[in-house]
Coordinates of C-alpha atoms in Angstrom, one line a residue:
X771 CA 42.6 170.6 112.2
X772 CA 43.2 170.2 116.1
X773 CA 42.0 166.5 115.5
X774 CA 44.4 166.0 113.1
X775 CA 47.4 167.0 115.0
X776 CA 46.4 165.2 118.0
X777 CA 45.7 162.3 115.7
X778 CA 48.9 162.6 114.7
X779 CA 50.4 163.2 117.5
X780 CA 49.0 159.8 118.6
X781 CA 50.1 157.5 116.3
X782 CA 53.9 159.2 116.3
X783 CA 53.8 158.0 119.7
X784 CA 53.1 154.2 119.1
X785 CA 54.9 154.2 116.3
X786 CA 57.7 155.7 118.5
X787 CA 57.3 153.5 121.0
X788 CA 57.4 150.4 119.3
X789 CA 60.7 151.8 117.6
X790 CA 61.9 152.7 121.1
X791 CA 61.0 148.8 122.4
X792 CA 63.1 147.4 119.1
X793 CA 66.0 149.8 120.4
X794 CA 66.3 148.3 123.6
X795 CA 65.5 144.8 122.8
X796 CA 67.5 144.6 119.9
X797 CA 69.5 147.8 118.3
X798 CA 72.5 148.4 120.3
X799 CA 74.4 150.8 117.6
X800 CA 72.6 154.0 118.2
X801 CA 73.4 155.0 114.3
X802 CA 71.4 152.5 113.3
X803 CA 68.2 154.2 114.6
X804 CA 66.0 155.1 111.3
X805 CA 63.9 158.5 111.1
X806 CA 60.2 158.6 111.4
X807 CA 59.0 158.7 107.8
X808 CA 56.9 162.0 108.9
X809 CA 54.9 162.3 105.2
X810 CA 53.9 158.7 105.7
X811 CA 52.8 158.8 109.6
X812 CA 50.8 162.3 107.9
X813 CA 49.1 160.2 105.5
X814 CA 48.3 158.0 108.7
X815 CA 47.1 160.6 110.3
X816 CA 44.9 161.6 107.8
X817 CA 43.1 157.9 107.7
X818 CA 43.2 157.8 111.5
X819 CA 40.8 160.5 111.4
X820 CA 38.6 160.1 108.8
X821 CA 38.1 156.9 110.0
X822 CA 37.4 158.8 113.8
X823 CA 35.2 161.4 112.1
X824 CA 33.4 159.7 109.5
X825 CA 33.0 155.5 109.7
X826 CA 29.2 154.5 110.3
X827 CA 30.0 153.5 113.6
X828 CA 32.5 155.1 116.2
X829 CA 35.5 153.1 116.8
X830 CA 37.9 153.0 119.9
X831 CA 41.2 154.4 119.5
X832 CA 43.2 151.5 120.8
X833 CA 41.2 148.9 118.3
X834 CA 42.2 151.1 115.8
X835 CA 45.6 151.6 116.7
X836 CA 45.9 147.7 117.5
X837 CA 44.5 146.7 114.2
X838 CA 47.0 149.2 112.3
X839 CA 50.0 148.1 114.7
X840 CA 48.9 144.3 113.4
X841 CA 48.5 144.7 109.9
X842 CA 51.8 146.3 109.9
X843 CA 53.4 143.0 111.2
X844 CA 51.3 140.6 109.7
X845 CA 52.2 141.9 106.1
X846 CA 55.5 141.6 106.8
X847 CA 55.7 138.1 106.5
X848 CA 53.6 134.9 108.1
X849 CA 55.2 134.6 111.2
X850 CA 55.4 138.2 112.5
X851 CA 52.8 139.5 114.5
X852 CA 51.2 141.9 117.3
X853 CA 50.4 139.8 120.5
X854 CA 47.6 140.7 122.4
X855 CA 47.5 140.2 126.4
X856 CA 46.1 136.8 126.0
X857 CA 47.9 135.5 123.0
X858 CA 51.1 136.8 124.9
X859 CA 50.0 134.6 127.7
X860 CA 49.3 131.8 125.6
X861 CA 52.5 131.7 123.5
X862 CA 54.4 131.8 127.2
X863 CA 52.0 128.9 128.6
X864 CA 52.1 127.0 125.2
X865 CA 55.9 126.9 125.3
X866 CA 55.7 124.7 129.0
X867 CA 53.6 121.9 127.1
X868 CA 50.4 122.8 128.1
X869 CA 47.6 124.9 126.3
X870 CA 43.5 124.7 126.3
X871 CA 42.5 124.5 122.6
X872 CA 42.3 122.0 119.9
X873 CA 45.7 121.4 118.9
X874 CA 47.0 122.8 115.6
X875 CA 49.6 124.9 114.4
X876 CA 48.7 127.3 112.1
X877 CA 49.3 130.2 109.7
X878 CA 47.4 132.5 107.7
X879 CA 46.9 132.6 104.0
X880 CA 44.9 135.0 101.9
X881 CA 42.5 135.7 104.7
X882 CA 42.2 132.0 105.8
X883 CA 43.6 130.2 108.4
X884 CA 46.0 127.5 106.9
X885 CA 46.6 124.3 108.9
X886 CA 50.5 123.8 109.3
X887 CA 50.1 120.6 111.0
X888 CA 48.3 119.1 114.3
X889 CA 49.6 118.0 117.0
X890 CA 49.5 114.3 118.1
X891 CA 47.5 113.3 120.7
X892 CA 44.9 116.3 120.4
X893 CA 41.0 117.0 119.5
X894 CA 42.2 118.1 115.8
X895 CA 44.9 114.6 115.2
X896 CA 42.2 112.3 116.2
X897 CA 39.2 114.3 114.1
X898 CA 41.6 113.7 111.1
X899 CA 42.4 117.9 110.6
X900 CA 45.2 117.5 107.9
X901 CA 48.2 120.0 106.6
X902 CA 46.9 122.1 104.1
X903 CA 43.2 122.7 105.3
X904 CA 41.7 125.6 105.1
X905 CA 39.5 126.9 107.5
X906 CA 37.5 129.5 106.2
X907 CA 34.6 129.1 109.6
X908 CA 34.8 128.8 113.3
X909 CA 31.3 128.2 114.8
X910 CA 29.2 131.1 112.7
X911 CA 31.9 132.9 112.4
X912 CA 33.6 133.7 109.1
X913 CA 37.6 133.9 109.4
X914 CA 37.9 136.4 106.7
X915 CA 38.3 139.6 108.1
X916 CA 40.2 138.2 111.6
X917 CA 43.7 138.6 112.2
X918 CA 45.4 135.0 112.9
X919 CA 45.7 136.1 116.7
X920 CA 41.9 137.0 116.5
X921 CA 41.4 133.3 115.0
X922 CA 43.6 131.6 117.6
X923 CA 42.0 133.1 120.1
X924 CA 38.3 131.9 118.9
X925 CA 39.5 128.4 118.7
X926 CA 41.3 128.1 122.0
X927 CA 37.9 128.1 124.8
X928 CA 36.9 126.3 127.8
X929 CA 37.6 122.6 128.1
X930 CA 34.8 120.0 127.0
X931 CA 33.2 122.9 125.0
X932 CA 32.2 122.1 121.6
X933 CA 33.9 123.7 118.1
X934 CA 32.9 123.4 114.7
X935 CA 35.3 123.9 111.7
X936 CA 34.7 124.8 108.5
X937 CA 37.2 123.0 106.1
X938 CA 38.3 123.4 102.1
X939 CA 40.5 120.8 101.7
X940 CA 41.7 120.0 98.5
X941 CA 40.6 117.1 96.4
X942 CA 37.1 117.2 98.3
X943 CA 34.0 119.1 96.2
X944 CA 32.1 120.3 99.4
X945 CA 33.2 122.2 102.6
X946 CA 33.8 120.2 105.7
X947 CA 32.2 120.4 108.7
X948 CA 33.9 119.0 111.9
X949 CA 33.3 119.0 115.7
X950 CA 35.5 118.8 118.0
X951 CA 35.6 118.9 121.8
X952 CA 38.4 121.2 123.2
X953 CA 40.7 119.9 125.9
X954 CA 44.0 120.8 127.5
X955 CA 46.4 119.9 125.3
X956 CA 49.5 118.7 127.5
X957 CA 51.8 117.7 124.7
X958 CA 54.4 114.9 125.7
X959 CA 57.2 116.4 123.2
X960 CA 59.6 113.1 123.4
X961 CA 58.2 109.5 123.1
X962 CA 60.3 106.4 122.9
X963 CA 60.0 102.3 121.9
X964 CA 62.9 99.4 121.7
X965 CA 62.9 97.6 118.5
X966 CA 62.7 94.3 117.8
X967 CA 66.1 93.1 117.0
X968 CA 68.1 95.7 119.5
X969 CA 67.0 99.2 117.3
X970 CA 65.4 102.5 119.5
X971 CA 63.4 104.8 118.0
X972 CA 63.2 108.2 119.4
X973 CA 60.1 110.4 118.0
X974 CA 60.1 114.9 119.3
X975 CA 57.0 116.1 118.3
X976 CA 57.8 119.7 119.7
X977 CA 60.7 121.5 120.9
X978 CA 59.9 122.2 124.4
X979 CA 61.1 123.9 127.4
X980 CA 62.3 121.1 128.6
X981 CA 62.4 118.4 125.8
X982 CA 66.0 118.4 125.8
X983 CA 66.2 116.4 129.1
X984 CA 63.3 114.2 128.2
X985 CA 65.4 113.1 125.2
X986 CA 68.5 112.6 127.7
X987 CA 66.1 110.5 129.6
X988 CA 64.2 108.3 127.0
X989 CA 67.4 107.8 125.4
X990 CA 68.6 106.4 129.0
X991 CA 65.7 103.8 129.5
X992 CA 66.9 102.9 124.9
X993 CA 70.3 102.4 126.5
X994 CA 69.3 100.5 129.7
X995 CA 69.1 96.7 128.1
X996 CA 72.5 97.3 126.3
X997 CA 73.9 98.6 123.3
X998 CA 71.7 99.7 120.4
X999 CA 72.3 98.9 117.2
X1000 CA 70.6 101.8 115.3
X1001 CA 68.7 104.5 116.4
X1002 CA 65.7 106.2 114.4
X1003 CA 65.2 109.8 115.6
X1004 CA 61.6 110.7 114.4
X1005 CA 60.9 114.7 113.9
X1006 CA 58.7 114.1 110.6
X1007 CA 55.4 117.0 111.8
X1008 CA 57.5 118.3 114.1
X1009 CA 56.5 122.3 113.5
X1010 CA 59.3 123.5 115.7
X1011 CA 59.5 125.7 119.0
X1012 CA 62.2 126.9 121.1
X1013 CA 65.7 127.2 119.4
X1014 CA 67.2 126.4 123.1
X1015 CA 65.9 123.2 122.8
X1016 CA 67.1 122.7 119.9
X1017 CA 70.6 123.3 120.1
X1018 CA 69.9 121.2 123.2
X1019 CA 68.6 118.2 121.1
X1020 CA 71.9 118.4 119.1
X1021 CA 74.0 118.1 121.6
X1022 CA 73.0 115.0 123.0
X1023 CA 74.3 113.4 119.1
X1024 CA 77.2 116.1 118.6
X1025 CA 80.8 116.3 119.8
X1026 CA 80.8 119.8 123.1
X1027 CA 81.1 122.9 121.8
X1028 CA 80.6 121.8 118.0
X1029 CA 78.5 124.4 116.1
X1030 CA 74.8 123.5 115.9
X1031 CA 73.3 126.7 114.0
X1032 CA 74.0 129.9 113.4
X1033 CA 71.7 133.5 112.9
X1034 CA 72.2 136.5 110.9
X1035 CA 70.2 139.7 110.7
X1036 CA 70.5 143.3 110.7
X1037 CA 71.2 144.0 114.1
X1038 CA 74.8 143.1 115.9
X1039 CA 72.2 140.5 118.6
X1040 CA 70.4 138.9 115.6
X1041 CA 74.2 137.4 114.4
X1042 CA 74.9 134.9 116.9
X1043 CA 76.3 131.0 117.0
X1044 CA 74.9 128.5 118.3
X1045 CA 77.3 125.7 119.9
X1046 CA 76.6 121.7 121.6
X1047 CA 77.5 123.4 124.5
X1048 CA 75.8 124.6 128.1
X1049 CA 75.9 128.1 127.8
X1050 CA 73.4 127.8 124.3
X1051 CA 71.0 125.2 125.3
X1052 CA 70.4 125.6 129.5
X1053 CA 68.6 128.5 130.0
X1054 CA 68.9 130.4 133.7
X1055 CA 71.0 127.9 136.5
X1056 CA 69.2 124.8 135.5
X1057 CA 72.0 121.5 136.2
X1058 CA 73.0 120.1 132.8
X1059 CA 71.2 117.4 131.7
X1060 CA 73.8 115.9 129.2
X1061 CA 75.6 114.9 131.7
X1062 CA 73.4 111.8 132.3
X1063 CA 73.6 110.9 128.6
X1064 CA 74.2 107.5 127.8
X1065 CA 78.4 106.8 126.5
X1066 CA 76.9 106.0 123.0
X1067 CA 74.7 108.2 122.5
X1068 CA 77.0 110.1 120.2
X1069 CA 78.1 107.1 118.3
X1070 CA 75.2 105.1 117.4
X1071 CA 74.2 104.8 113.7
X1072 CA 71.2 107.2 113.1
X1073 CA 68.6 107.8 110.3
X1074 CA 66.5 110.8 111.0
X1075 CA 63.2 110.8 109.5
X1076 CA 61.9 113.8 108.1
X1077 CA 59.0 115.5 105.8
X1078 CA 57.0 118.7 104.8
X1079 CA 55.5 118.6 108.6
X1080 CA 58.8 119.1 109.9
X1081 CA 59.5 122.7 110.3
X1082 CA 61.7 125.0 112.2
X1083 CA 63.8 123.8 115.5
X1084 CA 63.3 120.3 113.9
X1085 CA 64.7 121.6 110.8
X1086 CA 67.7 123.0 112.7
X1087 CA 68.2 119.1 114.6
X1088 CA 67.8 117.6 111.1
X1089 CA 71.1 119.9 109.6
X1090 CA 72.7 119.9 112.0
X1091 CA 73.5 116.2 112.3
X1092 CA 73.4 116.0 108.0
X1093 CA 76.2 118.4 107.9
X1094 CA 78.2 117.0 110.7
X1095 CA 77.7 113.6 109.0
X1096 CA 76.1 112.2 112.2
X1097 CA 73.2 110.9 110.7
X1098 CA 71.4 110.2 107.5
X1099 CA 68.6 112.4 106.5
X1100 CA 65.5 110.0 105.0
X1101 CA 62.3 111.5 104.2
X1102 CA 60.9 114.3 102.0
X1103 CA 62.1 117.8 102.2
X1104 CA 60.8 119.8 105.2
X1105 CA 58.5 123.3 105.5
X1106 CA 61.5 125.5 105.3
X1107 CA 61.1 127.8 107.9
X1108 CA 64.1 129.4 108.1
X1109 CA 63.4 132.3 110.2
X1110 CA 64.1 134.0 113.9
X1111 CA 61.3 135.4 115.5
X1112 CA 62.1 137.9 118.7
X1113 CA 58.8 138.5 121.0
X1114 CA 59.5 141.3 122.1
X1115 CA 56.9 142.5 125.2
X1116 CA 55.2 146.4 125.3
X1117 CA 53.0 148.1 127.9
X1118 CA 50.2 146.4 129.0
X1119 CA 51.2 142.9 128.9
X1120 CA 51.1 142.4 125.2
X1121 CA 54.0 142.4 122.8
X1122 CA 55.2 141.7 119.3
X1123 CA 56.7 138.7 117.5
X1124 CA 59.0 140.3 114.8
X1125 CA 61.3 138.1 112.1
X1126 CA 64.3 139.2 113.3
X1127 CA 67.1 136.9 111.1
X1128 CA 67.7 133.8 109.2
X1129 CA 68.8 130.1 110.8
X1130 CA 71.6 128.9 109.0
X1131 CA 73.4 125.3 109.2
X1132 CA 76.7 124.7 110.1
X1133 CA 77.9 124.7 106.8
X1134 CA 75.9 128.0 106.3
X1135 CA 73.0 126.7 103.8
X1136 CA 69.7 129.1 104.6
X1137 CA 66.8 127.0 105.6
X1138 CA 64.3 129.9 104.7
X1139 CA 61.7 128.6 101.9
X1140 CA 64.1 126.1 101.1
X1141 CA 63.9 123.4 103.5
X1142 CA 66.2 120.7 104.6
X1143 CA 66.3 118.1 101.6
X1144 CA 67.1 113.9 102.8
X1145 CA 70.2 112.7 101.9
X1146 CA 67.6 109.8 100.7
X1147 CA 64.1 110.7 99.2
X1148 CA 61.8 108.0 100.3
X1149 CA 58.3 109.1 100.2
X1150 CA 55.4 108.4 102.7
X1151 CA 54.0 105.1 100.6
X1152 CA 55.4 101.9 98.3
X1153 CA 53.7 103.8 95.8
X1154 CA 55.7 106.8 96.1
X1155 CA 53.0 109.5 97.0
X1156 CA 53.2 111.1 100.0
X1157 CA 50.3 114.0 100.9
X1158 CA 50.8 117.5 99.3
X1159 CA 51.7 120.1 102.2
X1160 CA 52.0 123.2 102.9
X1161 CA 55.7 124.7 102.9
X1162 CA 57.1 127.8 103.6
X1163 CA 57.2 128.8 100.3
X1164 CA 53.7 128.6 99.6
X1165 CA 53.3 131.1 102.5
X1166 CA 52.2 134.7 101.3
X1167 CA 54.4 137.2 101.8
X1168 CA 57.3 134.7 103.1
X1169 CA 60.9 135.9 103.6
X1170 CA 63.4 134.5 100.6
X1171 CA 66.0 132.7 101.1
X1172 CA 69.0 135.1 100.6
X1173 CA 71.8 132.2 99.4
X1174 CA 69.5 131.3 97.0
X1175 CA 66.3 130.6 94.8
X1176 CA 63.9 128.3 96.6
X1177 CA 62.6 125.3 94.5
X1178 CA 59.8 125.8 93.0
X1179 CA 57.0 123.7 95.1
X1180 CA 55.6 121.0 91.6
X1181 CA 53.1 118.4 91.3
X1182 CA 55.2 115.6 89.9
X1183 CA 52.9 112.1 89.3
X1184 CA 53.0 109.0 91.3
X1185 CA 56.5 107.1 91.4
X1186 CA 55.9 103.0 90.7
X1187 CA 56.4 101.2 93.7
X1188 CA 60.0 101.1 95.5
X1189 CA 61.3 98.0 96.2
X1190 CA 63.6 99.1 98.8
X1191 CA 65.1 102.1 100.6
X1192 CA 65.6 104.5 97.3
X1193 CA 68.9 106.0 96.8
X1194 CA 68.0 109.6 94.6
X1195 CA 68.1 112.5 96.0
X1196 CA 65.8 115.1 94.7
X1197 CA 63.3 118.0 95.8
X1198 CA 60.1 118.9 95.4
X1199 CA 56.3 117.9 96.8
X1200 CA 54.2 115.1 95.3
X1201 CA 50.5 115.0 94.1
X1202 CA 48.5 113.6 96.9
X1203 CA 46.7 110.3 95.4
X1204 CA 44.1 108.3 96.7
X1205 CA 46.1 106.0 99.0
X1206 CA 46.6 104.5 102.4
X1207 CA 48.3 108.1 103.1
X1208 CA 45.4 109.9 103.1
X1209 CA 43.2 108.2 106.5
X1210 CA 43.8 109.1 109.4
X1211 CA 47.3 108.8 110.7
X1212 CA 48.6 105.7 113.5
X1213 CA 48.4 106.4 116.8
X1214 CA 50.7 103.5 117.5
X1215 CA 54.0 104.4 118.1
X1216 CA 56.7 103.0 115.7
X1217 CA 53.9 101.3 113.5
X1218 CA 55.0 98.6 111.2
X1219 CA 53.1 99.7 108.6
X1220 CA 54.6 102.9 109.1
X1221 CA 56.4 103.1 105.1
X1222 CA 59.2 105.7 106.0
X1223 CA 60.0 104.1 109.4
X1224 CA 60.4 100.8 107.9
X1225 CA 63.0 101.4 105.4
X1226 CA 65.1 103.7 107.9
X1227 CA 65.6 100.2 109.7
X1228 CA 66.2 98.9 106.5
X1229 CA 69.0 101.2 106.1
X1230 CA 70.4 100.9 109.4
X1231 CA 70.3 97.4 109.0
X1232 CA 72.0 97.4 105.4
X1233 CA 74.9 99.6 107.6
X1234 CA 75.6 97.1 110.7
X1235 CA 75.8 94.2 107.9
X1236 CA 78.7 96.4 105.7
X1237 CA 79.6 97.2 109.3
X1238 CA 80.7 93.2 110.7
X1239 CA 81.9 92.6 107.5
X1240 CA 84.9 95.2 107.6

């Protein structure tokens, strides 16, 4: 019995201090402070020490109270979860652009790990990982039964040491088996080419600590030879990163001060707006970098490409400028990842990453599981089949979208070929055929066979001929 109340004692400590690290962090109203459930945290008890008196082996406290701390997260919802001192370490180096690992972004579904998307430019791009794998081995080791952070950590390592991955893709009878050779990934978030014909193209692939000012700056050297006549702004696999950046991003297209995103949660610092202006998108005394942007910038014609890959900060960019009007929206609909995650630090350098509210667009439509749909559908090929991916919604245990019902996430059959730049707007993934969409994706930036790309300069075309004939 003297186990059992110090058993309980402990875990009405952690659980106390975890509330107590919310309270600061994010619960200014006192009232809203919620009792300990103190049947429940019994019950806890109770398994806390059987499992101390009785499991086969003897098990240290602090696994045990990390592994409940972590299952209490992770069933939340996908992206909540406990941090340990190295994944806290990695998510604060990985947001600077530069990580050891493999490069993917990935989640966790019914025990496996669940590719999001990779990265360009990494081991996993240039093997040919896709969205949608499922990797169900690391080495020997079997994911089932590891927490994502658990997995993370077994594929990041030393680089020019070797990692094999077990995959289930879909649409393949047998498990896949690739190597790859880890590296330091050093992602270069903003690339940049000059058309032919006086177009820019403008491609983020993550939202960065500093990719705001590497956008001010690419768009510079667009700028440089003259006027441009269209601009393509690229964020199709984009997965997202730091809502700074974001806002940031925006800016450099919107009118100062114009609203860029707003958030809405529980607590009175979860509801916040999010405005084209300094004070949102510098962070600490840094000078500000939209000051060097080019006069037309704001004013060019735009087509922003999007698709399933593009999730998050890329999803905020993408509606922002589609309900401003700024731009037109051409792609498939994005992940849909709709949600605010607060990392919140606790003793001994490791913290948590709790869902702490909902992104909404300027003109308040919730991104959660729904996504951003085009203001023009084109999908990935002539044949109109783009790859199935993962979205939000297929997530277990993802948060709803509380305006309304997310779209159900169909197989719909191949669409004959499109002669040019489609004009229906719909939702909804596609089946993934056999086609030029499944090999491994260019590495050449602004490809011309690149489907999607090409009719966005279609479009912008189409728009400066209706334009000199006004």
């Amino acid at each position: 019995m003297g186990k059992l109340k110090q058993a309980g004692l402990v875990c009405a400590g952690v659980v106390g201090g975890v509330l107590i690290s919310l309270q600061f962090s994010a619960i200014a109203d006192k009232e809203m402070r919620a009792s300990l459930p103190v049947e429940e945290l019994r019950t806890f008890a109770e398994v806390f020490n059987a499992i101390k008196t009785g499991y086969v082996e003897p098990v240290d406290d602090k696994k045990l109270i990390t592994h409940a701390i972590s299952g209490m997260l992770s069933n939340l919802d996908p992206h909540s979860s406990y941090l340990d001192a190295d994944a806290f370490k990695d998510l604060q180096v990985g947001t600077q652009g530069e990580f050891g690992g493999i490069g993917i972004e990935v989640g966790m579904e019914d025990g496996l790990v669940k590719v999001i998307s990779p990265i360009e430019d990494t081991p996993a791009y240039r093997a040919g990982v896709k969205p949608g794998d499922l990797i169900f081995k690391i080495d020997d080791t079997l994911v089932k039964g590891l927490t994502l952070s658990e997995a993370v950590k077994r594929m990041r390592g030393k680089p020019k040491s070797q990692i094999r991955l077990s995959i289930i893709r879909k649409g393949e009878a047998k498990p896949l088996d690739i190597t790859l050779v880890r590296e330091v990934i050093k992602v270069q978030s903003v690339k940049s080419k000059l058309l032919e014909g006086g177009y820019g193209y403008l491609r983020i692939t993550s939202f960065q600590e500093n990719t705001g000012a590497a956008v001010v700056k690419h768009l510079g050297d667009l700028f440089k030879p003259g006027s441009l006549k269209g601009l393509v702004l690229d964020l199709r696999n984009d997965p997202g990163g730091l809502l700074n950046s974001a806002v940031g991003v925006s800016a450099a297209f919107l009118p100062p001060d114009i609203l860029v995103t707003s958030t809405d949660g529980r607590t009175p610092d979860a509801k916040h707006r999010f405005s084209a202006s300094p004070a949102d998108y510098l962070r600490g005394s840094r000078e500000d970098y939209i000051k060097a942007l080019p006069s037309d910038a704001r004013k060019v014609p735009m087509v922003v490409l999007v698709n399933g890959g593009s999730a998050s900060a890329s999803e905020i960019v993408a509606g922002a400028l589609q309900d401003h009007k700024r731009a037109i929206i051409l792609g498939t609909t994005t992940f849909g990842k709709g949600s605010v995650q607060t990392v919140l630090p606790l003793p001994g350098n490791t913290a948590i990453k709790l869902t702490t509210a909902r992104y909404f667009t300027p003109s308040g439509r919730s991104i959660q599981a729904k996504g951003i749909v085009p203001d023009i559908v084109v999908e990935e090929n002539a044949n109109g089949s783009s790859t199935e991916r993962l979205r939000e919604a297929n997530l277990e245990h993802h948060l709803d979208n509380n305006k309304e019902p997310a779209p159900a996430i169909k197989e719909t059959p191949a669409k004959p070929p499109i002669k040019a730049a489609p004009v229906k707007t719909r939702s909804g993934a596609v089946k993934d055929e056999p086609d030029e969409s499944s090999e491994l994706p260019s590495r050449e930036i602004a490809s011309k066979k690149d489907y999607q790309l090409n009719q966005a300069l279609n479009l912008l075309k189409g728009m400066q001929i209706m334009q000199s004939q006004r």
